[in-house]
PDB file of N, CA and C in Angstrom:
ATOM      1  N   GLU A   1      24.709 117.924 160.637  1.00 63.00           N
ATOM      2  CA  GLU A   1      25.939 117.657 161.073  1.00 63.00           C
ATOM      3  C   GLU A   1      26.577 116.427 160.245  1.00 63.00           C
ATOM      4  N   ARG A   2      25.738 115.237 160.318  1.00 68.00           N
ATOM      5  CA  ARG A   2      26.310 114.030 159.597  1.00 68.00           C
ATOM      6  C   ARG A   2      26.693 114.336 158.142  1.00 68.00           C
ATOM      7  N   VAL A   3      25.741 115.028 157.408  1.00 73.00           N
ATOM      8  CA  VAL A   3      26.212 115.342 155.994  1.00 73.00           C
ATOM      9  C   VAL A   3      27.536 116.396 155.864  1.00 73.00           C
ATOM     10  N   SER A   4      27.481 117.048 156.798  1.00 90.00           N
ATOM     11  CA  SER A   4      28.951 118.109 156.746  1.00 90.00           C
ATOM     12  C   SER A   4      30.170 116.948 156.972  1.00 90.00           C
ATOM     13  N   ARG A   5      30.025 116.191 157.913  1.00 86.00           N
ATOM     14  CA  ARG A   5      30.879 115.180 158.422  1.00 86.00           C
ATOM     15  C   ARG A   5      31.322 114.519 157.115  1.00 86.00           C
ATOM     16  N   ARG A   6      30.461 113.733 156.394  1.00 87.00           N
ATOM     17  CA  ARG A   6      30.319 113.021 155.189  1.00 87.00           C
ATOM     18  C   ARG A   6      31.154 113.824 154.169  1.00 87.00           C
ATOM     19  N   THR A   7      30.714 115.016 154.045  1.00 90.00           N
ATOM     20  CA  THR A   7      31.292 115.798 152.852  1.00 90.00           C
ATOM     21  C   THR A   7      32.957 116.164 153.421  1.00 90.00           C
ATOM     22  N   ARG A   8      33.039 116.353 154.526  1.00 92.00           N
ATOM     23  CA  ARG A   8      34.254 116.675 154.806  1.00 92.00           C
ATOM     24  C   ARG A   8      35.330 115.378 154.667  1.00 92.00           C
ATOM     25  N   HIS A   9      34.727 113.975 154.933  1.00 93.00           N
ATOM     26  CA  HIS A   9      35.635 112.783 154.734  1.00 93.00           C
ATOM     27  C   HIS A   9      35.712 112.783 153.376  1.00 93.00           C
ATOM     28  N   HIS A  10      34.554 112.684 152.520  1.00 94.00           N
ATOM     29  CA  HIS A  10      34.608 112.804 151.063  1.00 94.00           C
ATOM     30  C   HIS A  10      35.756 113.712 150.705  1.00 94.00           C
ATOM     31  N   GLN A  11      35.819 114.906 150.858  1.00 94.00           N
ATOM     32  CA  GLN A  11      36.597 115.953 150.433  1.00 94.00           C
ATOM     33  C   GLN A  11      38.036 115.526 150.610  1.00 94.00           C
ATOM     34  N   ILE A  12      38.310 115.010 152.025  1.00 95.00           N
ATOM     35  CA  ILE A  12      39.855 114.475 152.394  1.00 95.00           C
ATOM     36  C   ILE A  12      39.951 113.503 151.480  1.00 95.00           C
ATOM     37  N   TYR A  13      39.106 112.554 151.226  1.00 96.00           N
ATOM     38  CA  TYR A  13      39.310 111.406 150.444  1.00 96.00           C
ATOM     39  C   TYR A  13      39.729 111.752 148.822  1.00 96.00           C
ATOM     40  N   LEU A  14      39.083 112.675 148.476  1.00 97.00           N
ATOM     41  CA  LEU A  14      39.506 113.184 147.210  1.00 97.00           C
ATOM     42  C   LEU A  14      40.686 114.025 146.934  1.00 97.00           C
ATOM     43  N   ASN A  15      40.938 114.519 148.286  1.00 97.00           N
ATOM     44  CA  ASN A  15      42.338 115.248 148.168  1.00 97.00           C
ATOM     45  C   ASN A  15      43.396 114.324 148.380  1.00 97.00           C
ATOM     46  N   GLN A  16      43.218 113.183 149.093  1.00 97.00           N
ATOM     47  CA  GLN A  16      44.241 112.148 149.123  1.00 97.00           C
ATOM     48  C   GLN A  16      44.543 111.560 147.702  1.00 97.00           C
ATOM     49  N   LYS A  17      43.341 111.241 147.012  1.00 97.00           N
ATOM     50  CA  LYS A  17      43.477 110.776 145.603  1.00 97.00           C
ATOM     51  C   LYS A  17      44.291 111.646 144.629  1.00 97.00           C
ATOM     52  N   GLN A  18      43.963 112.869 144.795  1.00 98.00           N
ATOM     53  CA  GLN A  18      44.470 113.964 143.928  1.00 98.00           C
ATOM     54  C   GLN A  18      45.982 114.086 144.278  1.00 98.00           C
ATOM     55  N   ASP A  19      46.301 114.116 145.568  1.00 97.00           N
ATOM     56  CA  ASP A  19      47.888 114.140 145.978  1.00 97.00           C
ATOM     57  C   ASP A  19      48.407 112.945 145.423  1.00 97.00           C
ATOM     58  N   GLU A  20      47.936 111.702 145.500  1.00 98.00           N
ATOM     59  CA  GLU A  20      48.564 110.523 144.875  1.00 98.00           C
ATOM     60  C   GLU A  20      48.811 110.769 143.410  1.00 98.00           C
ATOM     61  N   LYS A  21      47.983 111.253 142.642  1.00 98.00           N
ATOM     62  CA  LYS A  21      48.179 111.277 141.365  1.00 98.00           C
ATOM     63  C   LYS A  21      49.299 112.732 140.984  1.00 98.00           C
ATOM     64  N   PHE A  22      49.225 113.474 141.970  1.00 98.00           N
ATOM     65  CA  PHE A  22      50.380 114.610 141.647  1.00 98.00           C
ATOM     66  C   PHE A  22      51.641 113.927 141.959  1.00 98.00           C
ATOM     67  N   TYR A  23      51.840 113.137 142.989  1.00 98.00           N
ATOM     68  CA  TYR A  23      53.040 112.353 143.534  1.00 98.00           C
ATOM     69  C   TYR A  23      53.408 111.558 142.382  1.00 98.00           C
ATOM     70  N   GLN A  24      52.452 110.669 141.643  1.00 98.00           N
ATOM     71  CA  GLN A  24      52.706 109.821 140.808  1.00 98.00           C
ATOM     72  C   GLN A  24      53.368 110.604 139.422  1.00 98.00           C
ATOM     73  N   ASN A  25      52.651 111.729 139.077  1.00 98.00           N
ATOM     74  CA  ASN A  25      53.149 112.425 137.888  1.00 98.00           C
ATOM     75  C   ASN A  25      54.371 113.129 138.065  1.00 98.00           C
ATOM     76  N   LEU A  26      54.776 113.569 139.495  1.00 98.00           N
ATOM     77  CA  LEU A  26      55.995 114.025 139.760  1.00 98.00           C
ATOM     78  C   LEU A  26      57.247 112.983 139.610  1.00 98.00           C
ATOM     79  N   ASN A  27      56.816 111.940 140.044  1.00 98.00           N
ATOM     80  CA  ASN A  27      57.835 110.728 139.787  1.00 98.00           C
ATOM     81  C   ASN A  27      57.972 110.499 138.403  1.00 98.00           C
ATOM     82  N   ASN A  28      57.048 110.526 137.535  1.00 98.00           N
ATOM     83  CA  ASN A  28      57.248 110.073 136.204  1.00 98.00           C
ATOM     84  C   ASN A  28      58.158 111.310 135.640  1.00 98.00           C
ATOM     85  N   LEU A  29      57.799 112.617 135.924  1.00 98.00           N
ATOM     86  CA  LEU A  29      58.630 113.596 135.316  1.00 98.00           C
ATOM     87  C   LEU A  29      60.126 113.640 135.808  1.00 98.00           C
ATOM     88  N   VAL A  30      60.205 113.236 137.019  1.00 98.00           N
ATOM     89  CA  VAL A  30      61.592 113.016 137.442  1.00 98.00           C
ATOM     90  C   VAL A  30      62.363 111.980 136.724  1.00 98.00           C
ATOM     91  N   GLY A  31      61.694 110.804 136.609  1.00 97.00           N
ATOM     92  CA  GLY A  31      62.195 109.828 135.732  1.00 97.00           C
ATOM     93  C   GLY A  31      62.389 110.101 134.342  1.00 97.00           C
ATOM     94  N   GLN A  32      61.464 111.054 133.609  1.00 98.00           N
ATOM     95  CA  GLN A  32      61.869 111.315 132.212  1.00 98.00           C
ATOM     96  C   GLN A  32      63.128 112.295 132.178  1.00 98.00           C
ATOM     97  N   TYR A  33      62.968 113.135 133.275  1.00 98.00           N
ATOM     98  CA  TYR A  33      64.233 114.056 133.235  1.00 98.00           C
ATOM     99  C   TYR A  33      65.520 113.296 133.387  1.00 98.00           C
ATOM    100  N   GLU A  34      65.485 112.374 134.270  1.00 97.00           N
ATOM    101  CA  GLU A  34      66.888 111.642 134.589  1.00 97.00           C
ATOM    102  C   GLU A  34      67.119 110.916 133.151  1.00 97.00           C
ATOM    103  N   GLN A  35      66.218 110.284 132.410  1.00 97.00           N
ATOM    104  CA  GLN A  35      66.228 109.723 131.094  1.00 97.00           C
ATOM    105  C   GLN A  35      66.853 110.615 130.043  1.00 97.00           C
ATOM    106  N   THR A  36      66.405 111.764 130.108  1.00 97.00           N
ATOM    107  CA  THR A  36      66.872 112.839 128.953  1.00 97.00           C
ATOM    108  C   THR A  36      68.141 113.206 129.415  1.00 97.00           C
ATOM    109  N   ARG A  37      68.607 113.510 130.682  1.00 97.00           N
ATOM    110  CA  ARG A  37      69.844 113.838 131.149  1.00 97.00           C
ATOM    111  C   ARG A  37      70.947 112.747 130.725  1.00 97.00           C
ATOM    112  N   LEU A  38      70.384 111.614 131.005  1.00 96.00           N
ATOM    113  CA  LEU A  38      71.409 110.608 130.645  1.00 96.00           C
ATOM    114  C   LEU A  38      71.546 110.296 129.169  1.00 96.00           C
ATOM    115  N   ARG A  39      70.567 110.576 128.227  1.00 96.00           N
ATOM    116  CA  ARG A  39      70.697 110.532 126.810  1.00 96.00           C
ATOM    117  C   ARG A  39      71.542 111.602 126.147  1.00 96.00           C
ATOM    118  N   LEU A  40      71.208 112.768 126.876  1.00 97.00           N
ATOM    119  CA  LEU A  40      72.131 113.933 126.472  1.00 97.00           C
ATOM    120  C   LEU A  40      73.520 113.737 126.847  1.00 97.00           C
ATOM    121  N   LYS A  41      73.780 113.332 127.926  1.00 96.00           N
ATOM    122  CA  LYS A  41      75.218 113.142 128.283  1.00 96.00           C
ATOM    123  C   LYS A  41      75.815 112.178 127.554  1.00 96.00           C
ATOM    124  N   ALA A  42      75.148 111.088 127.086  1.00 96.00           N
ATOM    125  CA  ALA A  42      75.464 110.064 125.945  1.00 96.00           C
ATOM    126  C   ALA A  42      75.701 110.800 124.612  1.00 96.00           C
ATOM    127  N   SER A  43      74.899 111.527 124.285  1.00 96.00           N
ATOM    128  CA  SER A  43      74.900 112.093 123.113  1.00 96.00           C
ATOM    129  C   SER A  43      75.994 113.034 122.854  1.00 96.00           C
ATOM    130  N   VAL A  44      76.250 113.816 124.036  1.00 96.00           N
ATOM    131  CA  VAL A  44      77.551 114.499 123.981  1.00 96.00           C
ATOM    132  C   VAL A  44      78.580 113.740 123.860  1.00 96.00           C
ATOM    133  N   LYS A  45      78.938 112.600 124.619  1.00 95.00           N
ATOM    134  CA  LYS A  45      79.998 112.090 124.706  1.00 95.00           C
ATOM    135  C   LYS A  45      80.253 111.360 123.348  1.00 95.00           C
ATOM    136  N   LEU A  46      79.294 110.877 122.667  1.00 95.00           N
ATOM    137  CA  LEU A  46      79.320 110.317 121.223  1.00 95.00           C
ATOM    138  C   LEU A  46      79.696 111.345 120.214  1.00 95.00           C
ATOM    139  N   GLU A  47      79.248 112.517 120.360  1.00 96.00           N
ATOM    140  CA  GLU A  47      79.584 113.658 119.441  1.00 96.00           C
ATOM    141  C   GLU A  47      81.117 114.166 119.573  1.00 96.00           C
ATOM    142  N   LYS A  48      81.477 113.886 121.018  1.00 95.00           N
ATOM    143  CA  LYS A  48      82.974 114.304 121.109  1.00 95.00           C
ATOM    144  C   LYS A  48      83.935 113.270 120.582  1.00 95.00           C
ATOM    145  N   GLN A  49      83.349 112.018 120.717  1.00 95.00           N
ATOM    146  CA  GLN A  49      84.222 110.745 120.134  1.00 95.00           C
ATOM    147  C   GLN A  49      84.175 111.091 118.630  1.00 95.00           C
ATOM    148  N   ARG A  50      83.066 111.292 117.914  1.00 95.00           N
ATOM    149  CA  ARG A  50      82.945 111.633 116.641  1.00 95.00           C
ATOM    150  C   ARG A  50      84.005 112.430 116.065  1.00 95.00           C
ATOM    151  N   LYS A  51      84.096 113.704 116.819  1.00 95.00           N
ATOM    152  CA  LYS A  51      84.832 114.754 116.425  1.00 95.00           C
ATOM    153  C   LYS A  51      86.313 114.117 116.573  1.00 95.00           C
ATOM    154  N   ASP A  52      86.648 113.630 117.604  1.00 94.00           N
ATOM    155  CA  ASP A  52      88.135 113.094 117.848  1.00 94.00           C
ATOM    156  C   ASP A  52      88.543 112.222 116.662  1.00 94.00           C
ATOM    157  N   VAL A  53      87.440 111.228 116.334  1.00 94.00           N
ATOM    158  CA  VAL A  53      87.850 110.225 115.163  1.00 94.00           C
ATOM    159  C   VAL A  53      88.140 110.977 113.785  1.00 94.00           C
ATOM    160  N   LEU A  54      87.012 112.063 113.622  1.00 94.00           N
ATOM    161  CA  LEU A  54      87.430 112.916 112.411  1.00 94.00           C
ATOM    162  C   LEU A  54      88.439 113.595 112.454  1.00 94.00           C
ATOM    163  N   ASN A  55      89.149 114.253 113.489  1.00 93.00           N
ATOM    164  CA  ASN A  55      90.203 114.861 113.659  1.00 93.00           C
ATOM    165  C   ASN A  55      91.258 113.960 113.312  1.00 93.00           C
ATOM    166  N   ILE A  56      91.364 112.784 113.948  1.00 94.00           N
ATOM    167  CA  ILE A  56      92.489 111.840 113.599  1.00 94.00           C
ATOM    168  C   ILE A  56      92.640 111.348 112.173  1.00 94.00           C
ATOM    169  N   THR A  57      91.404 111.117 111.750  1.00 92.00           N
ATOM    170  CA  THR A  57      91.148 110.802 110.376  1.00 92.00           C
ATOM    171  C   THR A  57      91.917 111.841 109.431  1.00 92.00           C
ATOM    172  N   ILE A  58      91.492 113.258 109.565  1.00 92.00           N
ATOM    173  CA  ILE A  58      91.996 114.227 108.935  1.00 92.00           C
ATOM    174  C   ILE A  58      93.544 114.426 109.035  1.00 92.00           C
ATOM    175  N   GLU A  59      94.016 114.071 110.168  1.00 92.00           N
ATOM    176  CA  GLU A  59      95.562 114.065 110.543  1.00 92.00           C
ATOM    177  C   GLU A  59      96.187 113.109 109.770  1.00 92.00           C
ATOM    178  N   HIS A  60      95.511 111.661 109.681  1.00 90.00           N
ATOM    179  CA  HIS A  60      96.111 110.670 108.890  1.00 90.00           C
ATOM    180  C   HIS A  60      96.315 111.095 107.423  1.00 90.00           C
ATOM    181  N   ILE A  61      95.022 111.459 106.898  1.00 86.00           N
ATOM    182  CA  ILE A  61      95.261 111.919 105.549  1.00 86.00           C
ATOM    183  C   ILE A  61      96.120 112.997 105.175  1.00 86.00           C
ATOM    184  N   SER A  62      96.297 113.989 105.996  1.00 86.00           N
ATOM    185  CA  SER A  62      97.278 115.067 105.794  1.00 86.00           C
ATOM    186  C   SER A  62      98.624 114.662 105.853  1.00 86.00           C
ATOM    187  N   ASN A  63      98.989 113.595 106.725  1.00 84.00           N
ATOM    188  CA  ASN A  63     100.283 113.014 106.837  1.00 84.00           C
ATOM    189  C   ASN A  63     100.597 112.104 105.723  1.00 84.00           C
ATOM    190  N   ASP A  64      99.480 111.239 105.403  1.00 82.00           N
ATOM    191  CA  ASP A  64      99.845 110.516 104.067  1.00 82.00           C
ATOM    192  C   ASP A  64      99.889 111.216 102.880  1.00 82.00           C
ATOM    193  N   ARG A  65      99.240 112.467 102.649  1.00 79.00           N
ATOM    194  CA  ARG A  65      99.586 113.399 101.434  1.00 79.00           C
ATOM    195  C   ARG A  65     100.795 113.908 101.676  1.00 79.00           C
ATOM    196  N   LYS A  66     101.153 114.421 102.807  1.00 77.00           N
ATOM    197  CA  LYS A  66     102.764 114.800 102.899  1.00 77.00           C
ATOM    198  C   LYS A  66     103.715 113.857 102.378  1.00 77.00           C
ATOM    199  N   ARG A  67     103.573 112.654 103.154  1.00 75.00           N
ATOM    200  CA  ARG A  67     104.491 111.614 102.552  1.00 75.00           C
ATOM    201  C   ARG A  67     104.500 111.422 101.131  1.00 75.00           C
ATOM    202  N   HIS A  68     103.398 111.306 100.572  1.00 70.00           N
ATOM    203  CA  HIS A  68     103.170 110.984  99.220  1.00 70.00           C
ATOM    204  C   HIS A  68     103.750 112.036  98.417  1.00 70.00           C
ATOM    205  N   SER A  69     103.518 113.213  98.849  1.00 70.00           N
ATOM    206  CA  SER A  69     104.225 114.425  98.212  1.00 70.00           C
ATOM    207  C   SER A  69     105.559 114.581  98.165  1.00 70.00           C
ATOM    208  N   LEU A  70     105.959 114.111  99.427  1.00 65.00           N
ATOM    209  CA  LEU A  70     107.684 113.894  99.486  1.00 65.00           C
ATOM    210  C   LEU A  70     108.344 112.959  98.649  1.00 65.00           C
ATOM    211  N   SER A  71     107.679 111.745  98.763  1.00 69.00           N
ATOM    212  CA  SER A  71     108.176 110.684  97.791  1.00 69.00           C
ATOM    213  C   SER A  71     108.017 110.950  96.180  1.00 69.00           C
ATOM    214  N   ILE A  72     106.955 111.739  95.901  1.00 66.00           N
ATOM    215  CA  ILE A  72     107.013 112.238  94.394  1.00 66.00           C
ATOM    216  C   ILE A  72     108.195 113.136  94.397  1.00 66.00           C
ATOM    217  N   ASN A  73     108.186 114.240  95.177  1.00 67.00           N
ATOM    218  CA  ASN A  73     109.492 115.038  94.867  1.00 67.00           C
ATOM    219  C   ASN A  73     110.627 114.393  94.911  1.00 67.00           C
ATOM    220  N   THR A  74     110.847 113.523  95.787  1.00 69.00           N
ATOM    221  CA  THR A  74     112.045 112.836  95.885  1.00 69.00           C
ATOM    222  C   THR A  74     112.448 112.036  94.555  1.00 69.00           C
ATOM    223  N   LYS A  75     111.222 111.494  94.091  1.00 66.00           N
ATOM    224  CA  LYS A  75     111.389 110.665  92.714  1.00 66.00           C
ATOM    225  C   LYS A  75     111.716 111.769  91.607  1.00 66.00           C
ATOM    226  N   GLN A  76     111.029 112.851  91.664  1.00 68.00           N
ATOM    227  CA  GLN A  76     111.261 113.905  90.595  1.00 68.00           C
ATOM    228  C   GLN A  76     112.841 114.251  90.771  1.00 68.00           C
ATOM    229  N   ILE A  77     113.357 114.482  91.708  1.00 68.00           N
ATOM    230  CA  ILE A  77     114.571 115.019  91.966  1.00 68.00           C
ATOM    231  C   ILE A  77     115.657 114.158  91.512  1.00 68.00           C
ATOM    232  N   LYS A  78     115.224 112.791  91.750  1.00 66.00           N
ATOM    233  CA  LYS A  78     116.223 111.773  91.301  1.00 66.00           C
ATOM    234  C   LYS A  78     116.264 111.576  89.587  1.00 66.00           C
ATOM    235  N   LEU A  79     115.053 111.804  89.137  1.00 65.00           N
ATOM    236  CA  LEU A  79     115.002 111.777  87.771  1.00 65.00           C
ATOM    237  C   LEU A  79     115.792 112.839  87.089  1.00 65.00           C
ATOM    238  N   LYS A  80     115.484 114.161  87.615  1.00 65.00           N
ATOM    239  CA  LYS A  80     116.381 115.384  87.260  1.00 65.00           C
ATOM    240  C   LYS A  80     117.871 115.164  87.466  1.00 65.00           C
ATOM    241  N   ASN A  81     118.046 114.448  88.256  1.00 62.00           N
ATOM    242  CA  ASN A  81     119.704 114.355  88.578  1.00 62.00           C
ATOM    243  C   ASN A  81     120.204 113.219  87.680  1.00 62.00           C
ATOM    244  N   ILE A  82     119.309 112.210  87.349  1.00 60.00           N
ATOM    245  CA  ILE A  82     119.769 111.311  86.261  1.00 60.00           C
ATOM    246  C   ILE A  82     119.837 111.768  84.911  1.00 60.00           C
ATOM    247  N   GLN A  83     118.739 112.901  84.663  1.00 59.00           N
ATOM    248  CA  GLN A  83     118.908 113.493  83.390  1.00 59.00           C
ATOM    249  C   GLN A  83     120.086 114.455  83.160  1.00 59.00           C
ATOM    250  N   LYS A  84     120.670 114.969  84.232  1.00 60.00           N
ATOM    251  CA  LYS A  84     121.670 115.646  84.200  1.00 60.00           C
ATOM    252  C   LYS A  84     123.147 115.086  84.082  1.00 60.00           C
ATOM    253  N   LEU A  85     123.106 113.748  84.489  1.00 55.00           N
ATOM    254  CA  LEU A  85     124.339 112.967  84.252  1.00 55.00           C
ATOM    255  C   LEU A  85     124.827 113.024  82.858  1.00 55.00           C
ATOM    256  N   PRO A  86     126.085 113.146  82.473  1.00 57.00           N
ATOM    257  CA  PRO A  86     126.796 113.157  81.012  1.00 57.00           C
ATOM    258  C   PRO A  86     126.384 111.763  80.789  1.00 57.00           C
ATOM    259  N   LYS A  87     126.083 111.625  79.406  1.00 62.00           N
ATOM    260  CA  LYS A  87     125.852 110.498  78.754  1.00 62.00           C
ATOM    261  C   LYS A  87     127.266 110.001  78.211  1.00 62.00           C
ATOM    262  N   ILE A  88     127.646 108.704  78.685  1.00 61.00           N
ATOM    263  CA  ILE A  88     128.953 108.194  78.428  1.00 61.00           C
ATOM    264  C   ILE A  88     128.810 107.072  77.278  1.00 61.00           C
ATOM    265  N   ASN A  89     129.633 107.201  76.368  1.00 63.00           N
ATOM    266  CA  ASN A  89     129.551 106.271  75.186  1.00 63.00           C
ATOM    267  C   ASN A  89     130.566 105.039  75.719  1.00 63.00           C
ATOM    268  N   PRO A  90     130.139 103.842  75.540  1.00 59.00           N
ATOM    269  CA  PRO A  90     131.035 102.747  76.280  1.00 59.00           C
ATOM    270  C   PRO A  90     132.193 102.577  75.480  1.00 59.00           C
ATOM    271  N   THR A  91     132.191 102.862  74.195  1.00 60.00           N
ATOM    272  CA  THR A  91     133.478 102.718  73.272  1.00 60.00           C
ATOM    273  C   THR A  91     134.414 103.585  73.658  1.00 60.00           C
ATOM    274  N   GLU A  92     134.149 104.777  74.396  1.00 57.00           N
ATOM    275  CA  GLU A  92     134.947 105.894  74.548  1.00 57.00           C
ATOM    276  C   GLU A  92     135.644 105.919  76.036  1.00 57.00           C
ATOM    277  N   GLN A  93     135.056 104.879  76.876  1.00 53.00           N
ATOM    278  CA  GLN A  93     135.401 104.907  78.291  1.00 53.00           C
ATOM    279  C   GLN A  93     136.886 104.639  78.347  1.00 53.00           C
ATOM    280  N   TYR A  94     137.361 103.687  77.461  1.00 52.00           N
ATOM    281  CA  TYR A  94     138.903 103.183  77.705  1.00 52.00           C
ATOM    282  C   TYR A  94     139.918 103.770  76.727  1.00 52.00           C
ATOM    283  N   THR A  95     139.297 104.585  75.684  1.00 53.00           N
ATOM    284  CA  THR A  95     140.187 105.453  74.760  1.00 53.00           C
ATOM    285  C   THR A  95     140.708 106.680  75.215  1.00 53.00           C
ATOM    286  N   ASN A  96     140.601 107.071  76.375  1.00 51.00           N
ATOM    287  CA  ASN A  96     141.020 108.360  76.714  1.00 51.00           C
ATOM    288  C   ASN A  96     142.296 108.170  76.511  1.00 51.00           C
ATOM    289  N   SER A  97     143.080 109.505  75.988  1.00 51.00           N
ATOM    290  CA  SER A  97     144.463 109.521  75.801  1.00 51.00           C
ATOM    291  C   SER A  97     145.189 109.966  77.060  1.00 51.00           C
ATOM    292  N   LYS A  98     144.501 110.597  77.916  1.00 50.00           N
ATOM    293  CA  LYS A  98     145.064 110.812  79.213  1.00 50.00           C
ATOM    294  C   LYS A  98     145.529 110.071  80.188  1.00 50.00           C
ATOM    295  N   ILE A  99     144.941 108.531  80.007  1.00 46.00           N
ATOM    296  CA  ILE A  99     145.088 107.688  80.989  1.00 46.00           C
ATOM    297  C   ILE A  99     146.556 107.041  80.828  1.00 46.00           C
TER     298      ILE A  99
END
């Protein structure tokens, strides 16, 4: 009877030690899960910010190109209009007989 009692107590002791290890491992896994979840959340947030910055940059570049294109077109139109103006000879300005 003493041997079986010792065996039972030893088995209970071993079970308690095993339970402690399982509990510790479970806590470690929960901690790792939380860290992974937080890292993933931060990564998703960072990726969204990168996309937003990229979209803003693309929009600025597009707007700059449109403005640059408009200014070039305006300059070209002015040059064409200047080229269409008749050339006036300064000596003929005041010699018009109809005045």
